[in-house]
């Protein structure tokens, strides 16, 4: 008699419990790579009120399907956490049709053709400035295009065009005139005015802080233009499945459109901005940084974190503004001093860390990278461990002795892995100035990872493509991800696919202090997701970049859908 009584009791208890609340959306039949601590797989995900309510099997997901639930059949497509880009210049605004866009043009002839088309642009300000950029340094001798070509096409209108690396500008005579740059103009040690060897006059190329001389006289962009440009940047992020970003080098003017969009409910991205009063160009700041960051609370918003500062410790190797531990092979290159003394670096790091600020370091050459690591070591000795998630970005040339220090010091390693193959810049610029042995040691991602360093994925857009899949393939193959051909940049530094997915998901979330909220597909986390048209683990590594984003989900809502 006890069995019927027990069954009846169970039925009464079940009847008293509330029914499972249905979800707003349920994804089924997917290859769901959760990036949870076990790196487990699932078939289905349910979303309720912008958060993940269920992860598991198709059968179990049916309990979350109600009359109003949208059921999305993935038909075997891959579902991942939304991608994180840990260093990209997107929210400063991207090029619109009003800019002269020279990005990814492979020859000088094509650059010239686009420049001719740019003569029809209305331009900016009373002088009708032609503003844009993206030209490749490797197209010009010593990465220094001359002003004469621009003078011929734009004899009366000033022109300012930044390079693909963002550390050089190409200007014409009218721009130099408006900026007051002449044969006697001097800049600090962190900048270079390229001069004509015969006349001593500015030849048309400006490196690093010398760029600021012209930027200071550029016309102020209208609020409408800046908002349009930021919206275009957010749309681009969604197109590539990116739902979170660290935006480096943001000043008060740049952050204002972000705040406006957030207040209007249009800021559909998680962003950590690294503040800098100098904007996003290379250069040094002074102790005024402390007064500047005291203003940051006025810009803080639910999706906008402002507890980070960017500091440049060098320029770039390709124009000789990055100090190296061993000399360049080009006479007189790299002879300038560091941007800061080691004492000053350690002082900045220690004080910023004590304020709870994340330090986001630009360091490309091995000397600057060592200077940063030495600064972090002094900081830890004085402050003890912190949870500020400091990281160094670019990391082109790391001395073998310094690679284990990322793990030892708990410093994130933010690589732009799309640079980790022998492209034109590497072959035509880096090999002649570094020598083949050093050049083939560039971007040692595996060495840092295997010695305990946390790898973050980043593009440094608009220096290179924003697409995480291109960067992931390049890290896995160390070859050209477009052609799948050509030389390999040190096969010993190849990493596996899972490592790079971590870099673009959970590691990026950790660096943004958001690993409890996103970066993996787990119950309770935000429903920031990306759907790919194929399972990356089931294809040839050389096909990774052929995959396409079919849907991007932010807070449970579809913010991008590929309709092709």
Coordinates of C-alpha atoms in Angstrom, one line a residue:
X1 CA 0.0 0.0 0.0
X2 CA 3.0 2.4 0.5
X3 CA 3.8 2.6 -3.3
X4 CA 0.4 4.1 -4.3
X5 CA 0.6 6.5 -1.4
X6 CA 4.2 7.6 -2.3
X7 CA 3.2 8.1 -6.0
X8 CA 0.2 10.2 -4.9
X9 CA 2.5 12.4 -2.7
X10 CA 4.9 13.0 -5.6
X11 CA 2.0 14.0 -7.9
X12 CA 0.7 16.5 -5.3
X13 CA 4.2 18.0 -4.8
X14 CA 4.7 18.3 -8.6
X15 CA 1.3 19.9 -9.0
X16 CA 2.2 22.5 -6.4
X17 CA 5.5 23.5 -8.1
X18 CA 5.3 26.3 -10.7
X19 CA 5.7 25.2 -14.3
X20 CA 9.0 25.9 -16.0
X21 CA 8.8 29.5 -17.4
X22 CA 9.2 29.4 -21.1
X23 CA 12.1 31.2 -22.8
X24 CA 11.9 34.0 -25.4
X25 CA 14.2 32.1 -27.8
X26 CA 15.5 28.6 -28.0
X27 CA 18.3 27.5 -30.3
X28 CA 18.3 23.8 -31.2
X29 CA 20.3 21.4 -33.4
X30 CA 23.5 23.4 -32.9
X31 CA 27.2 22.6 -32.5
X32 CA 27.3 24.6 -29.2
X33 CA 30.9 25.1 -28.0
X34 CA 30.3 26.5 -24.6
X35 CA 33.9 27.5 -23.6
X36 CA 32.8 26.6 -20.0
X37 CA 35.5 25.4 -17.6
X38 CA 35.2 21.8 -19.1
X39 CA 35.1 23.2 -22.7
X40 CA 31.9 21.1 -23.1
X41 CA 29.6 20.8 -26.0
X42 CA 25.8 21.1 -26.2
X43 CA 22.9 21.0 -28.7
X44 CA 20.6 23.7 -27.5
X45 CA 20.5 27.0 -25.7
X46 CA 17.5 28.8 -24.2
X47 CA 17.4 32.6 -23.6
X48 CA 15.1 34.4 -21.2
X49 CA 15.2 38.2 -20.6
X50 CA 18.6 38.6 -22.3
X51 CA 20.3 35.9 -20.3
X52 CA 21.1 32.2 -20.8
X53 CA 18.4 30.1 -19.1
X54 CA 19.5 26.6 -20.3
X55 CA 22.4 24.8 -22.0
X56 CA 22.0 21.2 -22.9
X57 CA 20.3 18.7 -25.2
X58 CA 17.5 19.3 -27.7
X59 CA 15.1 17.1 -25.8
X60 CA 15.7 18.9 -22.5
X61 CA 15.3 22.3 -24.2
X62 CA 11.7 21.5 -25.1
X63 CA 10.7 22.3 -21.5
X64 CA 11.6 26.0 -22.3
X65 CA 9.4 26.2 -25.4
X66 CA 6.1 27.9 -24.9
X67 CA 3.5 29.4 -27.1
X68 CA 5.4 32.6 -27.7
X69 CA 8.9 31.1 -27.8
X70 CA 10.9 31.7 -31.0
X71 CA 12.6 28.4 -31.9
X72 CA 15.7 28.7 -34.1
X73 CA 16.9 25.5 -35.8
X74 CA 20.7 26.0 -36.3
X75 CA 20.8 22.9 -38.6
X76 CA 24.3 22.0 -37.4
X77 CA 25.7 25.5 -37.4
X78 CA 28.2 26.4 -34.7
X79 CA 27.1 28.5 -31.7
X80 CA 29.9 30.3 -29.7
X81 CA 30.1 33.1 -27.1
X82 CA 30.2 36.5 -28.8
X83 CA 33.8 37.4 -29.8
X84 CA 35.8 39.9 -27.8
X85 CA 38.4 42.1 -29.5
X86 CA 40.8 43.3 -26.9
X87 CA 42.4 46.1 -28.8
X88 CA 40.6 47.8 -31.7
X89 CA 40.0 51.4 -32.8
X90 CA 36.4 51.1 -33.9
X91 CA 34.4 53.2 -31.4
X92 CA 36.5 56.3 -32.3
X93 CA 34.5 56.0 -35.5
X94 CA 35.2 54.3 -38.8
X95 CA 35.6 55.7 -42.3
X96 CA 32.4 56.8 -44.0
X97 CA 31.8 57.9 -47.6
X98 CA 33.2 61.4 -46.6
X99 CA 36.7 60.0 -46.0
X100 CA 39.5 59.1 -48.4
X101 CA 39.8 55.4 -47.7
X102 CA 43.1 53.8 -48.8
X103 CA 42.8 50.6 -46.7
X104 CA 44.1 47.4 -48.1
X105 CA 45.2 48.8 -51.4
X106 CA 48.1 46.6 -52.6
X107 CA 49.9 48.9 -55.1
X108 CA 50.9 52.5 -55.4
X109 CA 49.0 52.6 -58.7
X110 CA 45.8 51.7 -56.9
X111 CA 46.5 54.3 -54.2
X112 CA 46.9 56.9 -56.9
X113 CA 43.6 55.9 -58.5
X114 CA 41.7 56.2 -55.2
X115 CA 43.3 59.5 -54.5
X116 CA 42.1 60.9 -57.8
X117 CA 38.6 59.8 -56.9
X118 CA 38.9 61.6 -53.6
X119 CA 39.2 64.9 -55.4
X120 CA 35.4 64.9 -55.6
X121 CA 34.9 64.7 -51.8
X122 CA 33.4 67.8 -50.2
X123 CA 36.0 67.6 -47.5
X124 CA 36.0 68.9 -43.9
X125 CA 36.0 72.5 -42.6
X126 CA 36.5 75.8 -44.3
X127 CA 39.7 74.5 -46.0
X128 CA 37.8 71.4 -47.2
X129 CA 40.4 69.1 -45.8
X130 CA 40.8 65.7 -47.4
X131 CA 41.0 63.3 -44.4
X132 CA 41.4 59.5 -44.4
X133 CA 44.2 56.9 -44.7
X134 CA 45.1 53.3 -44.5
X135 CA 48.0 53.4 -47.0
X136 CA 50.5 50.6 -46.6
X137 CA 54.0 51.5 -45.3
X138 CA 55.6 48.8 -47.3
X139 CA 54.5 50.6 -50.6
X140 CA 57.0 53.5 -50.0
X141 CA 60.7 53.6 -49.5
X142 CA 61.5 53.9 -45.8
X143 CA 57.7 53.9 -45.2
X144 CA 57.8 57.6 -46.1
X145 CA 55.6 58.8 -49.1
X146 CA 56.4 62.2 -50.4
X147 CA 54.2 65.3 -50.6
X148 CA 54.6 65.9 -54.3
X149 CA 52.0 63.4 -55.4
X150 CA 49.4 64.9 -53.1
X151 CA 50.5 68.4 -54.1
X152 CA 49.8 67.6 -57.8
X153 CA 46.3 66.2 -57.0
X154 CA 45.4 68.7 -54.3
X155 CA 47.3 71.9 -54.9
X156 CA 45.0 74.1 -52.9
X157 CA 43.3 71.7 -50.4
X158 CA 45.1 70.3 -47.3
X159 CA 45.4 66.5 -47.1
X160 CA 46.0 64.3 -44.0
X161 CA 46.2 60.5 -44.5
X162 CA 47.2 58.2 -41.7
X163 CA 49.1 55.0 -42.5
X164 CA 47.8 51.4 -42.0
X165 CA 49.8 51.1 -38.8
X166 CA 48.4 54.4 -37.5
X167 CA 51.9 55.7 -36.6
X168 CA 52.6 57.7 -39.7
X169 CA 50.8 60.4 -41.6
X170 CA 51.1 61.5 -45.3
X171 CA 50.5 65.2 -45.8
X172 CA 50.8 67.7 -48.6
X173 CA 52.4 71.1 -48.6
X174 CA 49.1 73.0 -47.8
X175 CA 48.7 70.9 -44.6
X176 CA 52.3 71.5 -43.6
X177 CA 51.7 75.2 -44.1
X178 CA 48.6 75.3 -42.0
X179 CA 50.4 73.3 -39.3
X180 CA 53.4 75.7 -39.3
X181 CA 55.8 72.9 -40.1
X182 CA 59.0 74.2 -41.7
X183 CA 62.7 73.4 -41.8
X184 CA 63.3 74.6 -38.3
X185 CA 60.4 72.8 -36.7
X186 CA 61.4 70.4 -34.0
X187 CA 59.5 67.6 -32.3
X188 CA 60.2 65.4 -29.2
X189 CA 62.2 62.2 -29.2
X190 CA 59.0 60.2 -29.7
X191 CA 58.3 61.8 -33.2
X192 CA 60.0 62.2 -36.6
X193 CA 59.5 64.8 -39.3
X194 CA 60.8 63.1 -42.4
X195 CA 62.9 65.7 -44.3
X196 CA 64.2 66.1 -47.8
X197 CA 68.0 65.3 -47.5
X198 CA 68.9 68.1 -49.9
X199 CA 66.7 71.0 -48.6
X200 CA 65.9 70.0 -45.0
X201 CA 62.2 70.8 -45.7
X202 CA 59.5 68.4 -44.5
X203 CA 59.1 65.8 -47.2
X204 CA 55.5 64.7 -46.5
X205 CA 55.7 61.9 -43.9
X206 CA 55.3 62.4 -40.2
X207 CA 55.9 59.6 -37.6
X208 CA 54.4 59.2 -34.2
X209 CA 54.0 62.4 -32.2
X210 CA 55.0 64.6 -35.2
X211 CA 51.5 63.7 -36.5
X212 CA 50.0 65.7 -33.7
X213 CA 51.3 68.9 -35.2
X214 CA 48.8 68.5 -38.1
X215 CA 46.1 66.9 -36.0
X216 CA 46.0 70.0 -33.9
X217 CA 44.8 72.1 -36.9
X218 CA 42.3 69.5 -38.3
X219 CA 38.7 70.8 -38.4
X220 CA 36.4 69.7 -35.6
X221 CA 34.1 66.9 -36.8
X222 CA 30.4 67.6 -36.3
X223 CA 28.4 65.8 -33.7
X224 CA 26.2 64.2 -36.4
X225 CA 29.2 62.9 -38.3
X226 CA 30.8 61.4 -35.2
X227 CA 27.5 59.7 -34.2
X228 CA 27.1 58.3 -37.7
X229 CA 30.7 57.0 -37.7
X230 CA 30.4 55.3 -34.3
X231 CA 27.1 53.6 -35.4
X232 CA 28.9 52.4 -38.4
X233 CA 31.6 51.0 -36.2
X234 CA 29.1 49.1 -34.0
X235 CA 27.4 47.7 -37.1
X236 CA 30.8 46.4 -38.3
X237 CA 31.5 44.8 -35.0
X238 CA 28.2 42.9 -35.2
X239 CA 29.0 41.8 -38.8
X240 CA 32.0 39.9 -37.5
X241 CA 30.3 38.5 -34.4
X242 CA 32.0 40.9 -32.0
X243 CA 30.0 41.8 -29.0
X244 CA 32.7 43.2 -26.7
X245 CA 35.7 45.4 -27.3
X246 CA 38.5 47.2 -25.6
X247 CA 38.9 50.6 -27.3
X248 CA 42.4 52.1 -26.6
X249 CA 43.4 55.7 -26.4
X250 CA 40.1 57.5 -25.8
X251 CA 39.9 61.2 -24.8
X252 CA 36.9 63.3 -23.7
X253 CA 35.9 64.2 -27.2
X254 CA 36.0 60.7 -28.5
X255 CA 34.0 59.2 -25.6
X256 CA 31.1 61.7 -25.9
X257 CA 29.3 60.0 -28.8
X258 CA 29.6 56.7 -27.0
X259 CA 27.9 58.2 -24.0
X260 CA 25.2 59.7 -26.2
X261 CA 24.4 56.4 -27.9
X262 CA 24.4 54.6 -24.5
X263 CA 21.9 57.1 -23.1
X264 CA 19.8 56.7 -26.2
X265 CA 19.7 52.9 -25.8
X266 CA 21.7 52.4 -29.0
X267 CA 25.0 51.2 -27.6
X268 CA 24.7 47.5 -28.4
X269 CA 28.3 46.4 -27.4
X270 CA 30.2 45.9 -24.1
X271 CA 33.1 48.3 -24.1
X272 CA 36.1 49.0 -21.9
X273 CA 37.7 52.2 -23.0
X274 CA 41.4 52.9 -22.2
X275 CA 41.5 56.6 -21.5
X276 CA 44.2 58.9 -22.7
X277 CA 44.2 62.7 -22.9
X278 CA 46.2 62.5 -26.1
X279 CA 43.6 60.6 -28.1
X280 CA 44.7 57.5 -29.9
X281 CA 47.9 58.8 -31.5
X282 CA 51.3 57.8 -30.3
X283 CA 53.0 60.1 -27.8
X284 CA 53.7 60.6 -24.2
X285 CA 51.5 62.1 -21.5
X286 CA 52.5 63.7 -18.2
X287 CA 51.1 63.7 -14.7
X288 CA 48.0 65.4 -16.0
X289 CA 46.7 61.9 -16.6
X290 CA 45.7 61.7 -13.0
X291 CA 43.5 64.8 -13.2
X292 CA 42.0 63.4 -16.4
X293 CA 41.0 60.0 -15.0
X294 CA 39.4 61.7 -12.0
X295 CA 36.7 62.8 -14.5
X296 CA 35.9 59.3 -15.6
X297 CA 32.8 58.7 -13.6
X298 CA 30.8 61.1 -15.7
X299 CA 31.3 58.8 -18.7
X300 CA 30.5 55.5 -16.9
X301 CA 27.5 53.6 -18.3
X302 CA 26.1 50.1 -17.9
X303 CA 27.9 48.8 -21.0
X304 CA 30.8 51.4 -20.8
X305 CA 33.7 50.8 -18.4
X306 CA 36.2 53.5 -18.1
X307 CA 38.7 52.1 -15.5
X308 CA 41.6 51.7 -17.9
X309 CA 44.4 53.9 -19.2
X310 CA 46.5 53.4 -22.3
X311 CA 50.2 54.2 -22.3
X312 CA 52.6 54.1 -25.3
X313 CA 56.1 52.8 -24.5
X314 CA 57.3 52.9 -28.1
X315 CA 56.4 53.6 -31.7
X316 CA 56.8 50.9 -34.4
X317 CA 59.6 48.9 -35.7
X318 CA 58.9 49.6 -39.4
X319 CA 59.9 53.3 -39.1
X320 CA 62.6 52.8 -36.4
X321 CA 60.7 54.4 -33.5
X322 CA 60.7 51.3 -31.4
X323 CA 63.8 50.8 -29.3
X324 CA 65.4 47.3 -29.6
X325 CA 67.7 45.4 -27.3
X326 CA 70.0 44.7 -30.3
X327 CA 70.5 47.4 -33.0
X328 CA 68.5 47.7 -36.2
X329 CA 70.4 46.8 -39.4
X330 CA 69.6 50.3 -40.7
X331 CA 72.2 52.9 -39.8
X332 CA 70.9 55.6 -37.3
X333 CA 67.6 53.8 -36.8
X334 CA 66.4 53.3 -33.3
X335 CA 69.0 55.6 -31.8
X336 CA 66.4 57.8 -30.0
X337 CA 65.8 57.4 -26.3
X338 CA 62.8 55.7 -24.7
X339 CA 59.6 57.6 -24.5
X340 CA 60.0 57.4 -20.7
X341 CA 62.7 56.5 -18.2
X342 CA 62.3 53.1 -16.4
X343 CA 61.8 55.1 -13.2
X344 CA 58.9 57.0 -14.7
X345 CA 57.3 53.9 -16.1
X346 CA 57.5 52.2 -12.7
X347 CA 56.1 55.3 -11.1
X348 CA 53.1 55.5 -13.5
X349 CA 52.3 51.8 -13.2
X350 CA 52.5 51.8 -9.4
X351 CA 50.3 54.8 -9.0
X352 CA 47.7 53.8 -11.6
X353 CA 47.5 50.3 -10.2
X354 CA 46.9 51.7 -6.7
X355 CA 44.0 53.7 -8.1
X356 CA 42.3 50.5 -9.4
X357 CA 43.1 51.4 -13.0
X358 CA 43.9 48.8 -15.7
X359 CA 47.1 49.6 -17.5
X360 CA 46.9 49.0 -21.2
X361 CA 50.4 49.1 -22.7
X362 CA 51.4 49.7 -26.3
X363 CA 54.8 47.9 -26.6
X364 CA 56.1 46.5 -29.9
X365 CA 59.8 46.1 -29.7
X366 CA 61.7 43.9 -27.2
X367 CA 63.2 46.8 -25.3
X368 CA 59.9 48.5 -24.6
X369 CA 58.3 45.1 -23.7
X370 CA 61.1 44.5 -21.2
X371 CA 60.6 48.0 -19.9
X372 CA 56.9 47.3 -19.4
X373 CA 57.5 44.0 -17.7
X374 CA 60.1 45.6 -15.4
X375 CA 57.6 48.3 -14.5
X376 CA 54.9 45.7 -13.7
X377 CA 57.4 43.9 -11.5
X378 CA 58.2 47.0 -9.5
X379 CA 54.5 47.7 -9.3
X380 CA 53.8 44.3 -7.7
X381 CA 56.7 44.6 -5.3
X382 CA 55.3 47.9 -4.0
X383 CA 51.5 47.3 -4.3
X384 CA 51.2 43.6 -4.0
X385 CA 48.9 41.6 -6.3
X386 CA 45.9 43.4 -7.7
X387 CA 42.9 42.4 -9.8
X388 CA 43.3 45.2 -12.4
X389 CA 43.9 42.8 -15.4
X390 CA 46.8 44.8 -16.9
X391 CA 47.9 43.8 -20.4
X392 CA 50.4 44.6 -23.1
X393 CA 49.4 44.8 -26.7
X394 CA 51.1 44.2 -30.0
X395 CA 54.2 42.2 -28.7
X396 CA 55.9 42.0 -32.1
X397 CA 59.3 41.1 -30.8
X398 CA 59.7 39.5 -27.3
X399 CA 63.1 38.4 -26.0
X400 CA 63.0 34.7 -25.1
X401 CA 63.9 35.6 -21.5
X402 CA 60.8 37.8 -21.2
X403 CA 58.2 35.4 -22.5
X404 CA 57.6 33.5 -19.2
X405 CA 57.2 36.8 -17.3
X406 CA 53.7 37.3 -18.6
X407 CA 52.5 34.3 -16.6
X408 CA 54.8 35.0 -13.7
X409 CA 53.5 38.6 -13.3
X410 CA 49.9 37.9 -14.3
X411 CA 50.1 40.3 -17.3
X412 CA 47.8 39.6 -20.3
X413 CA 49.4 39.2 -23.7
X414 CA 47.2 40.9 -26.3
X415 CA 48.4 39.7 -29.8
X416 CA 47.2 40.8 -33.2
X417 CA 47.7 37.3 -34.6
X418 CA 46.6 38.4 -38.1
X419 CA 50.2 39.8 -38.3
X420 CA 51.7 36.4 -37.4
X421 CA 52.5 35.4 -41.0
X422 CA 55.1 36.7 -43.5
X423 CA 53.0 39.4 -45.3
X424 CA 54.4 42.2 -47.4
X425 CA 55.2 44.3 -44.4
X426 CA 57.3 41.5 -42.8
X427 CA 59.1 40.5 -46.0
X428 CA 59.8 44.0 -47.4
X429 CA 60.1 46.0 -44.2
X430 CA 61.0 43.8 -41.1
X431 CA 63.5 41.4 -42.6
X432 CA 65.8 44.1 -44.0
X433 CA 65.8 46.1 -40.8
X434 CA 65.8 43.2 -38.3
X435 CA 67.5 40.4 -40.2
X436 CA 65.8 37.1 -40.9
X437 CA 66.6 35.4 -37.6
X438 CA 64.9 38.1 -35.5
X439 CA 62.1 38.6 -38.0
X440 CA 61.2 34.9 -37.8
X441 CA 60.8 35.2 -34.0
X442 CA 58.0 37.8 -34.3
X443 CA 54.7 37.2 -32.5
X444 CA 55.7 34.2 -30.3
X445 CA 52.2 33.4 -29.3
X446 CA 52.7 29.7 -28.4
X447 CA 55.8 30.4 -26.3
X448 CA 54.0 32.9 -24.2
X449 CA 50.9 30.7 -23.9
X450 CA 52.9 27.6 -23.0
X451 CA 54.8 29.5 -20.3
X452 CA 51.6 30.4 -18.6
X453 CA 50.6 33.7 -20.2
X454 CA 47.0 34.6 -20.9
X455 CA 46.5 35.2 -24.6
X456 CA 44.0 37.8 -25.7
X457 CA 42.8 38.1 -29.3
X458 CA 42.7 41.5 -31.0
X459 CA 42.7 43.1 -34.4
X460 CA 44.1 46.7 -33.9
X461 CA 41.6 47.7 -36.5
X462 CA 41.8 49.7 -38.6
X463 CA 45.5 48.8 -38.9
X464 CA 44.3 45.3 -40.1
X465 CA 41.1 43.5 -40.8
X466 CA 38.6 43.2 -37.9
X467 CA 37.5 39.7 -38.7
X468 CA 38.4 37.3 -35.8
X469 CA 38.3 34.3 -38.0
X470 CA 41.2 35.6 -40.2
X471 CA 43.2 36.2 -37.1
X472 CA 42.4 32.8 -35.6
X473 CA 43.5 31.0 -38.8
X474 CA 46.7 33.0 -39.0
X475 CA 47.6 32.0 -35.4
X476 CA 46.9 28.3 -36.1
X477 CA 48.7 28.1 -39.5
X478 CA 51.2 31.0 -39.4
X479 CA 50.5 31.4 -43.1
X480 CA 48.6 33.9 -45.3
X481 CA 45.0 33.2 -44.4
X482 CA 43.8 34.6 -47.7
X483 CA 45.9 32.5 -50.1
X484 CA 46.8 29.6 -47.8
X485 CA 50.2 29.7 -49.5
X486 CA 53.6 31.2 -49.0
X487 CA 56.2 30.9 -46.2
X488 CA 55.4 30.0 -42.6
X489 CA 56.4 32.5 -39.9
X490 CA 58.0 30.0 -37.5
X491 CA 55.9 26.9 -37.4
X492 CA 57.0 26.3 -33.8
X493 CA 54.8 29.2 -32.7
X494 CA 51.5 27.7 -34.1
X495 CA 48.8 27.4 -31.6
X496 CA 45.6 25.2 -31.6
X497 CA 42.1 26.3 -32.4
X498 CA 40.8 26.0 -28.8
X499 CA 43.5 28.3 -27.6
X500 CA 42.5 31.0 -30.0
X501 CA 38.8 30.6 -29.3
X502 CA 39.7 31.1 -25.7
X503 CA 41.6 34.2 -26.7
X504 CA 38.6 35.7 -28.4
X505 CA 36.0 34.8 -25.8
X506 CA 36.6 33.9 -22.2
X507 CA 40.1 35.5 -22.0
X508 CA 38.8 38.7 -23.5
X509 CA 36.0 38.7 -21.0
X510 CA 38.5 38.2 -18.2
X511 CA 40.6 41.1 -19.3
X512 CA 37.5 43.3 -19.3
X513 CA 36.6 42.0 -15.8
X514 CA 33.5 40.4 -17.2
X515 CA 34.2 36.7 -17.1
X516 CA 31.3 36.2 -14.6
X517 CA 28.9 37.8 -17.1
X518 CA 30.0 36.7 -20.5
X519 CA 32.7 34.9 -22.5
X520 CA 31.2 31.5 -22.2
X521 CA 27.8 29.9 -22.8
X522 CA 26.6 29.1 -19.2
X523 CA 23.3 29.5 -17.4
X524 CA 22.9 33.0 -15.9
X525 CA 25.4 34.7 -18.3
X526 CA 24.4 37.4 -20.8
X527 CA 23.1 36.0 -24.1
X528 CA 25.9 37.5 -26.3
X529 CA 26.4 34.9 -29.0
X530 CA 27.7 34.4 -32.5
X531 CA 26.5 31.7 -35.0
X532 CA 28.9 30.5 -37.6
X533 CA 27.9 28.6 -40.7
X534 CA 30.2 25.6 -39.9
X535 CA 31.9 23.9 -37.0
X536 CA 35.4 25.2 -36.9
X537 CA 36.7 22.0 -35.2
X538 CA 35.5 19.8 -38.1
X539 CA 37.2 21.7 -41.0
X540 CA 40.7 22.0 -42.2
X541 CA 42.5 24.8 -40.4
X542 CA 43.1 26.6 -43.7
X543 CA 39.3 26.9 -44.1
X544 CA 38.7 28.7 -40.7
X545 CA 38.6 32.1 -42.4
X546 CA 36.1 30.8 -45.0
X547 CA 33.5 30.4 -42.2
X548 CA 30.8 33.1 -42.1
X549 CA 28.9 34.8 -39.3
X550 CA 25.3 34.1 -39.9
X551 CA 23.9 35.7 -36.8
X552 CA 25.1 37.9 -33.9
X553 CA 23.1 38.1 -30.7
X554 CA 23.4 40.8 -28.1
X555 CA 21.4 40.6 -24.8
X556 CA 19.4 37.9 -26.5
X557 CA 18.4 40.1 -29.5
X558 CA 19.6 39.5 -33.0
X559 CA 21.7 42.6 -34.0
X560 CA 23.1 41.1 -37.2
X561 CA 21.8 38.5 -39.6
X562 CA 23.5 37.4 -42.8
X563 CA 20.8 37.3 -45.4
X564 CA 22.9 36.1 -48.3

